[in-house]
Amino acid sequence: QEYSNSTYSNFSEASRAFLTMTMRPWLANFEQQIKNALLVASPVPGIRYQVEFDSADLLRATPGERFATYERGIKSGVMCPNEAREREGLSPRDGGDEFSQAWKQEVKISEGEKPE
Protein backbone atom coordinates (compact mmCIF):
# COMPACT_ATOMS: atom_id res chain seq x y z
CA GLN A 1 0.00 0.00 0.00
CA GLU A 2 1.21 3.52 -0.81
CA TYR A 3 1.72 5.75 2.26
CA SER A 4 3.68 8.70 0.81
CA ASN A 5 0.62 10.99 0.89
CA SER A 6 -0.88 9.60 4.10
CA THR A 7 -2.01 11.70 7.00
CA TYR A 8 -1.46 10.76 10.64
CA SER A 9 -5.10 9.68 10.83
CA ASN A 10 -4.79 7.36 7.83
CA PHE A 11 -1.59 5.86 9.15
CA SER A 12 -3.13 5.41 12.60
CA GLU A 13 -6.10 3.55 11.12
CA ALA A 14 -3.81 1.39 8.98
CA SER A 15 -1.77 0.52 12.08
CA ARG A 16 -4.90 -0.48 13.99
CA ALA A 17 -6.11 -2.61 11.09
CA PHE A 18 -2.70 -4.29 10.82
CA LEU A 19 -2.71 -5.09 14.52
CA THR A 20 -6.26 -6.43 14.67
CA MET A 21 -6.34 -8.27 11.35
CA THR A 22 -2.76 -9.55 11.09
CA MET A 23 -0.92 -9.45 14.39
CA ARG A 24 -3.64 -10.16 16.96
CA PRO A 25 -4.19 -13.81 15.89
CA TRP A 26 -0.43 -14.44 15.94
CA LEU A 27 -0.01 -12.75 19.32
CA ALA A 28 -2.88 -14.76 20.80
CA ASN A 29 -1.27 -17.96 19.51
CA PHE A 30 2.13 -16.99 20.94
CA GLU A 31 0.54 -16.11 24.29
CA GLN A 32 -1.16 -19.50 24.47
CA GLN A 33 2.01 -21.36 23.48
CA ILE A 34 4.11 -19.51 26.07
CA LYS A 35 1.49 -20.12 28.74
CA ASN A 36 1.30 -23.84 27.96
CA ALA A 37 5.06 -24.36 27.66
CA LEU A 38 6.45 -22.16 30.41
CA LEU A 39 3.90 -21.42 33.09
CA VAL A 40 3.04 -23.84 35.85
CA ALA A 41 0.18 -23.68 38.30
CA SER A 42 0.75 -21.28 41.16
CA PRO A 43 1.44 -22.86 44.55
CA VAL A 44 -0.73 -20.13 46.09
CA PRO A 45 -4.47 -20.77 45.73
CA GLY A 46 -6.32 -18.07 43.81
CA ILE A 47 -3.22 -16.82 41.99
CA ARG A 48 -3.10 -17.20 38.20
CA TYR A 49 -0.21 -16.41 35.93
CA GLN A 50 -1.01 -14.66 32.68
CA VAL A 51 0.85 -13.99 29.44
CA GLU A 52 -0.22 -11.00 27.39
CA PHE A 53 1.62 -8.94 24.80
CA ASP A 54 1.29 -5.21 25.40
CA SER A 55 0.16 -3.71 22.11
CA ALA A 56 -1.03 -0.41 23.59
CA ASP A 57 1.61 1.62 21.76
CA LEU A 58 0.38 0.25 18.44
CA LEU A 59 -3.14 1.44 19.24
CA ARG A 60 -2.11 4.78 20.68
CA ALA A 61 -4.68 7.43 19.89
CA THR A 62 -3.99 10.87 18.48
CA PRO A 63 -2.94 13.54 21.01
CA GLY A 64 -6.39 15.16 20.81
CA GLU A 65 -8.15 11.86 21.50
CA ARG A 66 -5.81 11.07 24.41
CA PHE A 67 -6.25 14.46 26.06
CA ALA A 68 -10.04 14.35 25.63
CA THR A 69 -10.01 10.93 27.31
CA TYR A 70 -7.83 12.23 30.16
CA GLU A 71 -10.14 15.22 30.62
CA ARG A 72 -13.20 12.97 30.90
CA GLY A 73 -11.38 10.63 33.28
CA ILE A 74 -10.19 13.45 35.52
CA LYS A 75 -13.54 15.27 35.58
CA SER A 76 -15.43 12.05 36.38
CA GLY A 77 -13.06 11.18 39.23
CA VAL A 78 -11.78 8.01 37.56
CA MET A 79 -8.19 9.24 37.36
CA CYS A 80 -6.14 12.02 38.90
CA PRO A 81 -4.12 14.55 36.86
CA ASN A 82 -0.82 12.90 37.79
CA GLU A 83 -2.01 9.60 36.30
CA ALA A 84 -2.64 11.37 33.00
CA ARG A 85 0.76 13.07 33.24
CA GLU A 86 2.45 9.71 33.90
CA ARG A 87 0.83 8.19 30.80
CA GLU A 88 2.25 11.05 28.75
CA GLY A 89 5.74 10.64 30.23
CA LEU A 90 5.55 13.85 32.27
CA SER A 91 6.64 14.33 35.87
CA PRO A 92 3.99 14.68 38.58
CA ARG A 93 2.95 18.11 39.79
CA ASP A 94 2.07 19.27 43.30
CA GLY A 95 -1.58 18.60 44.07
CA GLY A 96 -1.92 16.33 41.04
CA ASP A 97 -2.82 13.29 43.12
CA GLU A 98 -6.11 14.89 44.19
CA PHE A 99 -9.20 13.54 42.47
CA SER A 100 -11.70 15.93 40.92
CA GLN A 101 -14.98 16.42 42.70
CA ALA A 102 -16.65 17.95 39.62
CA TRP A 103 -18.89 14.91 39.20
CA LYS A 104 -20.43 15.63 42.62
CA GLN A 105 -21.33 19.23 41.85
CA GLU A 106 -24.96 20.18 41.49
CA VAL A 107 -26.49 23.27 40.01
CA LYS A 108 -29.38 24.65 42.04
CA ILE A 109 -31.85 27.02 40.46
CA SER A 110 -33.95 29.16 42.75
CA GLU A 111 -37.62 29.52 42.01
CA GLY A 112 -38.28 32.28 39.55
CA GLU A 113 -34.85 32.04 37.91
CA LYS A 114 -34.54 30.74 34.39
CA PRO A 115 -31.52 28.71 33.37
CA GLU A 116 -29.40 30.35 30.68
JSON list of C-alpha atoms in Angstrom, two decimals:
[
{"chain": "A", "resi": 1, "resn": "GLN", "atom": "CA", "xyz": [0.00, 0.00, 0.00]},
{"chain": "A", "resi": 2, "resn": "GLU", "atom": "CA", "xyz": [1.21, 3.52, -0.81]},
{"chain": "A", "resi": 3, "resn": "TYR", "atom": "CA", "xyz": [1.72, 5.75, 2.26]},
{"chain": "A", "resi": 4, "resn": "SER", "atom": "CA", "xyz": [3.68, 8.70, 0.81]},
{"chain": "A", "resi": 5, "resn": "ASN", "atom": "CA", "xyz": [0.62, 10.99, 0.89]},
{"chain": "A", "resi": 6, "resn": "SER", "atom": "CA", "xyz": [-0.88, 9.60, 4.10]},
{"chain": "A", "resi": 7, "resn": "THR", "atom": "CA", "xyz": [-2.01, 11.70, 7.00]},
{"chain": "A", "resi": 8, "resn": "TYR", "atom": "CA", "xyz": [-1.46, 10.76, 10.64]},
{"chain": "A", "resi": 9, "resn": "SER", "atom": "CA", "xyz": [-5.10, 9.68, 10.83]},
{"chain": "A", "resi": 10, "resn": "ASN", "atom": "CA", "xyz": [-4.79, 7.36, 7.83]},
{"chain": "A", "resi": 11, "resn": "PHE", "atom": "CA", "xyz": [-1.59, 5.86, 9.15]},
{"chain": "A", "resi": 12, "resn": "SER", "atom": "CA", "xyz": [-3.13, 5.41, 12.60]},
{"chain": "A", "resi": 13, "resn": "GLU", "atom": "CA", "xyz": [-6.10, 3.55, 11.12]},
{"chain": "A", "resi": 14, "resn": "ALA", "atom": "CA", "xyz": [-3.81, 1.39, 8.98]},
{"chain": "A", "resi": 15, "resn": "SER", "atom": "CA", "xyz": [-1.77, 0.52, 12.08]},
{"chain": "A", "resi": 16, "resn": "ARG", "atom": "CA", "xyz": [-4.90, -0.48, 13.99]},
{"chain": "A", "resi": 17, "resn": "ALA", "atom": "CA", "xyz": [-6.11, -2.61, 11.09]},
{"chain": "A", "resi": 18, "resn": "PHE", "atom": "CA", "xyz": [-2.70, -4.29, 10.82]},
{"chain": "A", "resi": 19, "resn": "LEU", "atom": "CA", "xyz": [-2.71, -5.09, 14.52]},
{"chain": "A", "resi": 20, "resn": "THR", "atom": "CA", "xyz": [-6.26, -6.43, 14.67]},
{"chain": "A", "resi": 21, "resn": "MET", "atom": "CA", "xyz": [-6.34, -8.27, 11.35]},
{"chain": "A", "resi": 22, "resn": "THR", "atom": "CA", "xyz": [-2.76, -9.55, 11.09]},
{"chain": "A", "resi": 23, "resn": "MET", "atom": "CA", "xyz": [-0.92, -9.45, 14.39]},
{"chain": "A", "resi": 24, "resn": "ARG", "atom": "CA", "xyz": [-3.64, -10.16, 16.96]},
{"chain": "A", "resi": 25, "resn": "PRO", "atom": "CA", "xyz": [-4.19, -13.81, 15.89]},
{"chain": "A", "resi": 26, "resn": "TRP", "atom": "CA", "xyz": [-0.43, -14.44, 15.94]},
{"chain": "A", "resi": 27, "resn": "LEU", "atom": "CA", "xyz": [-0.01, -12.75, 19.32]},
{"chain": "A", "resi": 28, "resn": "ALA", "atom": "CA", "xyz": [-2.88, -14.76, 20.80]},
{"chain": "A", "resi": 29, "resn": "ASN", "atom": "CA", "xyz": [-1.27, -17.96, 19.51]},
{"chain": "A", "resi": 30, "resn": "PHE", "atom": "CA", "xyz": [2.13, -16.99, 20.94]},
{"chain": "A", "resi": 31, "resn": "GLU", "atom": "CA", "xyz": [0.54, -16.11, 24.29]},
{"chain": "A", "resi": 32, "resn": "GLN", "atom": "CA", "xyz": [-1.16, -19.50, 24.47]},
{"chain": "A", "resi": 33, "resn": "GLN", "atom": "CA", "xyz": [2.01, -21.36, 23.48]},
{"chain": "A", "resi": 34, "resn": "ILE", "atom": "CA", "xyz": [4.11, -19.51, 26.07]},
{"chain": "A", "resi": 35, "resn": "LYS", "atom": "CA", "xyz": [1.49, -20.12, 28.74]},
{"chain": "A", "resi": 36, "resn": "ASN", "atom": "CA", "xyz": [1.30, -23.84, 27.96]},
{"chain": "A", "resi": 37, "resn": "ALA", "atom": "CA", "xyz": [5.06, -24.36, 27.66]},
{"chain": "A", "resi": 38, "resn": "LEU", "atom": "CA", "xyz": [6.45, -22.16, 30.41]},
{"chain": "A", "resi": 39, "resn": "LEU", "atom": "CA", "xyz": [3.90, -21.42, 33.09]},
{"chain": "A", "resi": 40, "resn": "VAL", "atom": "CA", "xyz": [3.04, -23.84, 35.85]},
{"chain": "A", "resi": 41, "resn": "ALA", "atom": "CA", "xyz": [0.18, -23.68, 38.30]},
{"chain": "A", "resi": 42, "resn": "SER", "atom": "CA", "xyz": [0.75, -21.28, 41.16]},
{"chain": "A", "resi": 43, "resn": "PRO", "atom": "CA", "xyz": [1.44, -22.86, 44.55]},
{"chain": "A", "resi": 44, "resn": "VAL", "atom": "CA", "xyz": [-0.73, -20.13, 46.09]},
{"chain": "A", "resi": 45, "resn": "PRO", "atom": "CA", "xyz": [-4.47, -20.77, 45.73]},
{"chain": "A", "resi": 46, "resn": "GLY", "atom": "CA", "xyz": [-6.32, -18.07, 43.81]},
{"chain": "A", "resi": 47, "resn": "ILE", "atom": "CA", "xyz": [-3.22, -16.82, 41.99]},
{"chain": "A", "resi": 48, "resn": "ARG", "atom": "CA", "xyz": [-3.10, -17.20, 38.20]},
{"chain": "A", "resi": 49, "resn": "TYR", "atom": "CA", "xyz": [-0.21, -16.41, 35.93]},
{"chain": "A", "resi": 50, "resn": "GLN", "atom": "CA", "xyz": [-1.01, -14.66, 32.68]},
{"chain": "A", "resi": 51, "resn": "VAL", "atom": "CA", "xyz": [0.85, -13.99, 29.44]},
{"chain": "A", "resi": 52, "resn": "GLU", "atom": "CA", "xyz": [-0.22, -11.00, 27.39]},
{"chain": "A", "resi": 53, "resn": "PHE", "atom": "CA", "xyz": [1.62, -8.94, 24.80]},
{"chain": "A", "resi": 54, "resn": "ASP", "atom": "CA", "xyz": [1.29, -5.21, 25.40]},
{"chain": "A", "resi": 55, "resn": "SER", "atom": "CA", "xyz": [0.16, -3.71, 22.11]},
{"chain": "A", "resi": 56, "resn": "ALA", "atom": "CA", "xyz": [-1.03, -0.41, 23.59]},
{"chain": "A", "resi": 57, "resn": "ASP", "atom": "CA", "xyz": [1.61, 1.62, 21.76]},
{"chain": "A", "resi": 58, "resn": "LEU", "atom": "CA", "xyz": [0.38, 0.25, 18.44]},
{"chain": "A", "resi": 59, "resn": "LEU", "atom": "CA", "xyz": [-3.14, 1.44, 19.24]},
{"chain": "A", "resi": 60, "resn": "ARG", "atom": "CA", "xyz": [-2.11, 4.78, 20.68]},
{"chain": "A", "resi": 61, "resn": "ALA", "atom": "CA", "xyz": [-4.68, 7.43, 19.89]},
{"chain": "A", "resi": 62, "resn": "THR", "atom": "CA", "xyz": [-3.99, 10.87, 18.48]},
{"chain": "A", "resi": 63, "resn": "PRO", "atom": "CA", "xyz": [-2.94, 13.54, 21.01]},
{"chain": "A", "resi": 64, "resn": "GLY", "atom": "CA", "xyz": [-6.39, 15.16, 20.81]},
{"chain": "A", "resi": 65, "resn": "GLU", "atom": "CA", "xyz": [-8.15, 11.86, 21.50]},
{"chain": "A", "resi": 66, "resn": "ARG", "atom": "CA", "xyz": [-5.81, 11.07, 24.41]},
{"chain": "A", "resi": 67, "resn": "PHE", "atom": "CA", "xyz": [-6.25, 14.46, 26.06]},
{"chain": "A", "resi": 68, "resn": "ALA", "atom": "CA", "xyz": [-10.04, 14.35, 25.63]},
{"chain": "A", "resi": 69, "resn": "THR", "atom": "CA", "xyz": [-10.01, 10.93, 27.31]},
{"chain": "A", "resi": 70, "resn": "TYR", "atom": "CA", "xyz": [-7.83, 12.23, 30.16]},
{"chain": "A", "resi": 71, "resn": "GLU", "atom": "CA", "xyz": [-10.14, 15.22, 30.62]},
{"chain": "A", "resi": 72, "resn": "ARG", "atom": "CA", "xyz": [-13.20, 12.97, 30.90]},
{"chain": "A", "resi": 73, "resn": "GLY", "atom": "CA", "xyz": [-11.38, 10.63, 33.28]},
{"chain": "A", "resi": 74, "resn": "ILE", "atom": "CA", "xyz": [-10.19, 13.45, 35.52]},
{"chain": "A", "resi": 75, "resn": "LYS", "atom": "CA", "xyz": [-13.54, 15.27, 35.58]},
{"chain": "A", "resi": 76, "resn": "SER", "atom": "CA", "xyz": [-15.43, 12.05, 36.38]},
{"chain": "A", "resi": 77, "resn": "GLY", "atom": "CA", "xyz": [-13.06, 11.18, 39.23]},
{"chain": "A", "resi": 78, "resn": "VAL", "atom": "CA", "xyz": [-11.78, 8.01, 37.56]},
{"chain": "A", "resi": 79, "resn": "MET", "atom": "CA", "xyz": [-8.19, 9.24, 37.36]},
{"chain": "A", "resi": 80, "resn": "CYS", "atom": "CA", "xyz": [-6.14, 12.02, 38.90]},
{"chain": "A", "resi": 81, "resn": "PRO", "atom": "CA", "xyz": [-4.12, 14.55, 36.86]},
{"chain": "A", "resi": 82, "resn": "ASN", "atom": "CA", "xyz": [-0.82, 12.90, 37.79]},
{"chain": "A", "resi": 83, "resn": "GLU", "atom": "CA", "xyz": [-2.01, 9.60, 36.30]},
{"chain": "A", "resi": 84, "resn": "ALA", "atom": "CA", "xyz": [-2.64, 11.37, 33.00]},
{"chain": "A", "resi": 85, "resn": "ARG", "atom": "CA", "xyz": [0.76, 13.07, 33.24]},
{"chain": "A", "resi": 86, "resn": "GLU", "atom": "CA", "xyz": [2.45, 9.71, 33.90]},
{"chain": "A", "resi": 87, "resn": "ARG", "atom": "CA", "xyz": [0.83, 8.19, 30.80]},
{"chain": "A", "resi": 88, "resn": "GLU", "atom": "CA", "xyz": [2.25, 11.05, 28.75]},
{"chain": "A", "resi": 89, "resn": "GLY", "atom": "CA", "xyz": [5.74, 10.64, 30.23]},
{"chain": "A", "resi": 90, "resn": "LEU", "atom": "CA", "xyz": [5.55, 13.85, 32.27]},
{"chain": "A", "resi": 91, "resn": "SER", "atom": "CA", "xyz": [6.64, 14.33, 35.87]},
{"chain": "A", "resi": 92, "resn": "PRO", "atom": "CA", "xyz": [3.99, 14.68, 38.58]},
{"chain": "A", "resi": 93, "resn": "ARG", "atom": "CA", "xyz": [2.95, 18.11, 39.79]},
{"chain": "A", "resi": 94, "resn": "ASP", "atom": "CA", "xyz": [2.07, 19.27, 43.30]},
{"chain": "A", "resi": 95, "resn": "GLY", "atom": "CA", "xyz": [-1.58, 18.60, 44.07]},
{"chain": "A", "resi": 96, "resn": "GLY", "atom": "CA", "xyz": [-1.92, 16.33, 41.04]},
{"chain": "A", "resi": 97, "resn": "ASP", "atom": "CA", "xyz": [-2.82, 13.29, 43.12]},
{"chain": "A", "resi": 98, "resn": "GLU", "atom": "CA", "xyz": [-6.11, 14.89, 44.19]},
{"chain": "A", "resi": 99, "resn": "PHE", "atom": "CA", "xyz": [-9.20, 13.54, 42.47]},
{"chain": "A", "resi": 100, "resn": "SER", "atom": "CA", "xyz": [-11.70, 15.93, 40.92]},
{"chain": "A", "resi": 101, "resn": "GLN", "atom": "CA", "xyz": [-14.98, 16.42, 42.70]},
{"chain": "A", "resi": 102, "resn": "ALA", "atom": "CA", "xyz": [-16.65, 17.95, 39.62]},
{"chain": "A", "resi": 103, "resn": "TRP", "atom": "CA", "xyz": [-18.89, 14.91, 39.20]},
{"chain": "A", "resi": 104, "resn": "LYS", "atom": "CA", "xyz": [-20.43, 15.63, 42.62]},
{"chain": "A", "resi": 105, "resn": "GLN", "atom": "CA", "xyz": [-21.33, 19.23, 41.85]},
{"chain": "A", "resi": 106, "resn": "GLU", "atom": "CA", "xyz": [-24.96, 20.18, 41.49]},
{"chain": "A", "resi": 107, "resn": "VAL", "atom": "CA", "xyz": [-26.49, 23.27, 40.01]},
{"chain": "A", "resi": 108, "resn": "LYS", "atom": "CA", "xyz": [-29.38, 24.65, 42.04]},
{"chain": "A", "resi": 109, "resn": "ILE", "atom": "CA", "xyz": [-31.85, 27.02, 40.46]},
{"chain": "A", "resi": 110, "resn": "SER", "atom": "CA", "xyz": [-33.95, 29.16, 42.75]},
{"chain": "A", "resi": 111, "resn": "GLU", "atom": "CA", "xyz": [-37.62, 29.52, 42.01]},
{"chain": "A", "resi": 112, "resn": "GLY", "atom": "CA", "xyz": [-38.28, 32.28, 39.55]},
{"chain": "A", "resi": 113, "resn": "GLU", "atom": "CA", "xyz": [-34.85, 32.04, 37.91]},
{"chain": "A", "resi": 114, "resn": "LYS", "atom": "CA", "xyz": [-34.54, 30.74, 34.39]},
{"chain": "A", "resi": 115, "resn": "PRO", "atom": "CA", "xyz": [-31.52, 28.71, 33.37]},
{"chain": "A", "resi": 116, "resn": "GLU", "atom": "CA", "xyz": [-29.40, 30.35, 30.68]}
]
